[in-house]
Short mmCIF file of C-alpha atoms in Angstrom, two decimals:
data_model
loop_
_atom_site.label_atom_id
_atom_site.label_comp_id
_atom_site.label_asym_id
_atom_site.label_seq_id
_atom_site.Cartn_x
_atom_site.Cartn_y
_atom_site.Cartn_z
CA VAL L 322 14.89 35.84 23.86
CA ASN L 323 13.67 38.42 26.39
CA GLU L 324 9.73 36.83 27.22
CA GLU L 325 12.21 33.96 28.60
CA LEU L 326 14.68 36.23 30.21
CA HIS L 327 11.63 37.54 31.92
CA THR L 328 10.20 35.23 33.71
CA VAL L 329 13.63 33.67 34.60
CA ASN L 330 14.44 37.85 36.23
CA ALA L 331 10.66 36.60 37.84
CA GLU L 332 11.83 34.26 39.02
CA TYR L 333 14.81 34.63 40.77
CA ALA L 334 13.00 37.57 42.66
CA SER L 335 10.85 35.00 44.14
CA ARG L 336 13.85 32.79 44.85
CA ILE L 337 15.95 36.19 46.46
CA ALA L 338 12.75 37.42 48.24
CA GLU L 339 11.87 33.87 49.87
CA LEU L 340 15.50 34.38 50.57
CA ALA L 341 15.78 37.50 52.47
CA GLU L 342 11.81 36.68 54.78
CA LEU L 343 13.80 33.25 55.99
CA THR L 344 16.40 35.37 56.90
CA ALA L 345 14.76 38.23 58.00
CA ASP L 346 12.93 34.99 60.64
CA VAL L 347 16.08 33.18 61.40
CA ASP L 348 17.95 36.62 62.68
CA ASN L 349 14.93 37.86 64.88
CA ILE L 350 14.30 34.46 66.39
CA LEU L 351 18.53 34.49 67.44
CA ARG L 352 17.76 38.36 68.83
CA SER L 353 14.98 37.48 70.83
CA THR L 354 15.98 34.75 72.31
CA ASP L 355 18.03 34.86 75.63
CA ILE L 356 20.11 31.84 74.57
CA GLY L 357 23.25 33.79 73.86
CA THR L 358 24.47 31.66 70.70
CA LEU L 359 27.85 31.97 68.62
CA LEU L 360 27.94 29.80 64.90
CA LEU L 361 31.32 28.65 63.54
CA ASP L 362 33.07 28.10 60.37
CA ALA L 363 35.00 25.55 59.51
CA ASP L 364 38.25 27.57 59.86
CA LEU L 365 36.30 28.41 63.68
CA THR L 366 36.33 31.69 62.39
CA VAL L 367 33.01 33.49 63.89
CA ARG L 368 30.14 34.21 61.32
CA LYS L 369 27.45 35.05 63.52
CA PHE L 370 26.78 35.84 67.14
CA THR L 371 23.10 36.45 69.15
CA PRO L 372 23.00 39.73 70.83
CA ALA L 373 22.42 37.53 74.25
CA ALA L 374 26.05 36.02 73.52
CA THR L 375 27.71 39.41 73.85
CA ARG L 376 26.72 39.33 77.78
CA HIS L 377 28.92 36.32 77.48
CA ILE L 378 32.38 37.08 74.99
CA PRO L 379 32.72 41.39 73.58
CA LEU L 380 31.80 40.30 70.79
CA LEU L 381 30.83 43.33 68.29
CA GLU L 382 29.97 43.38 64.61
CA HIS L 383 33.33 44.30 62.95
CA ASP L 384 34.87 40.53 65.00
CA LEU L 385 32.91 38.82 61.64
CA GLY L 386 34.93 36.34 60.17
CA ARG L 387 37.77 36.75 63.02
CA PRO L 388 39.08 33.82 64.89
CA ILE L 389 36.92 32.34 67.99
CA SER L 390 41.08 32.16 69.27
CA HIS L 391 41.23 35.92 69.61
CA PHE L 392 37.87 35.61 72.51
CA ALA L 393 39.02 31.49 73.96
CA PHE L 394 40.23 32.98 77.07
CA LYS L 395 37.13 34.47 77.99
CA LEU L 396 35.52 31.08 77.63
CA GLY L 397 38.08 29.00 79.20
CA GLY L 398 40.88 28.70 77.08
CA ASP L 399 42.64 26.10 75.59
CA ASP L 400 40.14 24.06 76.79
CA PHE L 401 37.39 25.36 75.04
CA LEU L 402 39.09 25.25 72.05
CA ARG L 403 40.44 22.12 72.10
CA ASP L 404 36.80 20.92 72.48
CA VAL L 405 35.16 23.65 69.59
CA ASP L 406 38.19 21.51 67.92
CA ASN L 407 37.50 18.60 68.83
CA VAL L 408 33.17 18.79 68.06
CA LEU L 409 34.39 19.44 64.61
CA LYS L 410 36.72 16.93 63.77
CA GLY L 411 33.14 15.17 64.12
CA GLY L 412 33.37 14.20 68.25
CA PRO L 413 30.28 14.36 70.58
CA PRO L 414 28.92 17.28 71.84
CA SER L 415 30.20 18.49 74.88
CA GLU L 416 29.85 20.80 78.27
CA ARG L 417 31.75 23.34 80.43
CA ARG L 418 30.68 25.62 82.95
CA ALA L 419 33.01 29.09 83.62
CA GLY L 420 32.62 32.11 85.65
CA THR L 421 32.81 35.48 83.96
CA GLU L 422 33.62 39.05 85.40
CA GLY L 423 30.18 39.92 87.68
CA SER L 424 30.09 36.32 89.45
CA GLN L 425 28.21 34.76 86.83
CA HIS L 426 27.57 31.20 86.14
CA VAL L 427 27.79 30.36 82.37
CA LEU L 428 27.26 26.40 80.62
CA ILE L 429 29.38 26.89 77.98
CA ARG L 430 27.60 23.99 75.16
CA VAL L 431 29.49 22.98 71.88
CA SER L 432 27.73 21.15 69.44
CA PRO L 433 28.31 20.68 65.54
CA TYR L 434 26.96 22.39 62.87
CA LEU L 435 25.34 20.34 60.42
CA ALA L 436 25.01 21.40 56.45
CA LYS L 437 24.80 18.67 54.51
CA GLY L 438 25.10 15.31 55.15
CA ASP L 439 26.25 13.93 58.63
CA ARG L 440 30.25 15.75 58.85
CA PRO L 441 30.51 18.27 60.31
CA THR L 442 30.93 22.37 58.59
CA GLY L 443 31.04 24.99 61.58
CA VAL L 444 30.42 24.63 65.22
CA VAL L 445 27.48 26.08 67.38
CA VAL L 446 28.42 27.40 71.01
CA THR L 447 25.84 28.19 73.46
CA PHE L 448 26.19 30.02 76.92
CA VAL L 449 23.21 29.30 79.47
CA ASP L 450 24.05 31.75 82.22
CA VAL L 451 22.94 29.02 85.70
CA THR L 452 23.73 31.54 88.00
CA SER L 453 21.11 31.15 89.98
CA LEU L 454 21.71 27.42 90.14
CA ALA L 455 24.62 28.08 91.63
CA GLU L 456 23.61 30.37 94.14
CA ALA L 457 20.93 27.74 94.88
CA ASN L 458 23.87 24.83 94.30
CA ALA L 459 26.17 26.85 97.28
CA ARG L 460 23.16 27.29 99.98
CA THR L 461 22.23 23.71 99.64
CA GLN L 462 25.78 22.80 100.35
CA LYS L 463 26.40 25.52 103.02
CA VAL L 464 22.68 24.07 104.99
CA LEU L 465 24.55 20.21 104.21
CA ASP L 466 27.52 20.89 105.56
CA SER L 467 26.08 22.04 109.00
CA MET L 468 24.62 18.69 109.73
CA PRO L 469 26.46 16.71 111.73
CA GLN L 470 25.56 13.49 110.15
CA GLN L 471 27.31 12.55 107.11
CA VAL L 472 24.73 13.02 103.89
CA ALA L 473 25.54 12.53 99.74
CA MET L 474 23.88 12.68 97.62
CA ILE L 475 23.38 10.35 94.86
CA ASP L 476 21.40 9.83 91.36
CA ARG L 477 19.42 6.91 90.21
CA THR L 478 22.96 5.33 88.58
CA GLY L 479 24.59 5.13 92.28
CA VAL L 480 26.80 8.24 91.16
CA ILE L 481 27.51 10.63 93.97
CA VAL L 482 26.50 14.35 93.17
CA MET L 483 27.17 16.04 96.07
CA VAL L 484 29.26 15.52 100.02
CA ASN L 485 28.98 17.59 103.18
CA ALA L 486 31.93 18.69 105.18
CA ALA L 487 31.13 15.27 107.72
CA TRP L 488 30.73 12.87 104.78
CA ASP L 489 33.82 14.34 103.93
CA ARG L 490 35.68 14.13 106.71
CA PHE L 491 34.96 10.60 107.77
CA ALA L 492 35.88 9.22 104.39
CA HIS L 493 39.75 11.30 104.55
CA GLU L 494 40.14 9.83 108.45
CA ASN L 495 38.82 6.49 106.87
CA GLY L 496 41.17 5.89 104.27
CA GLY L 497 38.40 6.73 101.69
CA LEU L 498 36.45 2.39 102.74
CA ALA L 499 39.03 -0.02 100.91
CA GLY L 500 40.83 3.15 99.75
CA SER L 501 38.73 4.05 97.41
CA ASN L 502 37.66 8.12 96.48
CA LEU L 503 33.94 8.43 98.16
CA GLY L 504 34.11 11.69 96.96
CA VAL L 505 31.62 13.81 94.26
CA GLY L 506 32.00 11.23 90.98
CA THR L 507 32.12 7.94 92.29
CA ASN L 508 30.34 5.64 91.86
CA TYR L 509 28.44 4.31 95.47
CA VAL L 510 27.32 1.55 94.43
CA GLU L 511 30.27 0.04 92.82
CA VAL L 512 32.14 0.95 96.38
CA CYS L 513 29.99 -0.51 98.73
CA GLY L 514 29.52 -3.69 96.24
CA GLU L 515 33.56 -4.55 96.86
CA GLU L 516 34.36 -7.40 98.63
CA ARG L 517 37.38 -5.77 100.51
CA LEU L 518 35.63 -3.35 102.35
CA PRO L 519 36.72 -2.73 106.19
CA GLU L 520 34.53 -4.84 108.51
CA HIS L 521 34.50 -1.59 110.95
CA SER L 522 36.18 1.44 110.52
CA GLU L 523 37.20 3.96 113.63
CA GLY L 524 34.33 1.58 115.44
CA HIS L 525 31.91 2.09 112.79
CA ASP L 526 30.25 -0.63 110.68
CA ALA L 527 31.41 0.85 106.47
CA ARG L 528 28.66 0.05 105.62
CA GLU L 529 26.57 2.61 108.35
CA ILE L 530 27.27 5.43 106.08
CA GLY L 531 25.11 4.23 103.09
CA ARG L 532 22.01 4.58 105.87
CA ALA L 533 23.73 8.06 105.78
CA HIS L 534 23.25 9.19 101.72
CA VAL L 535 19.97 10.82 100.01
#
């Protein structure tokens, strides 16, 4: 019996050593990454977080086990809590941009934590600093706004992703072309395909605006 107990204890000790090593590997990976990561359990309390996450949310070691609602005001308030709750209930991952102190721009992504099966047992929140991207977009916007021509950036699906001041002004002065808003998020291809587009607007062919898009 003593020999069997010794063998079992040796196996347990080996498994514990493997688990400790695996935990250390994961902790080192999380600590070395520059992407802030926050793990929440099924009750939406803080389970683990990386040092990079503290740049965007004021977390300390003694905050483990506290509800994320105590810190939601830093992440978008009720909108963030709705995203987290929706993902925990099986909804799709969500992305949201938020501004932080110091004029930082952060992309907050909420994904399900899947331990076993397809049912989320928690939530993974990641923070990516996109300040440089936001600043580049702002500079691009200034350049576009300085141009007298109507300019819109359209993705490959036909959706408008950026417009300049001249485009926005033209659209508003001409009723948005057939009553449609030609701002960001509109599918320009679908608007141009509408049969009720006017022949002329303010002395211009309404479809001339299409020649100005990038």
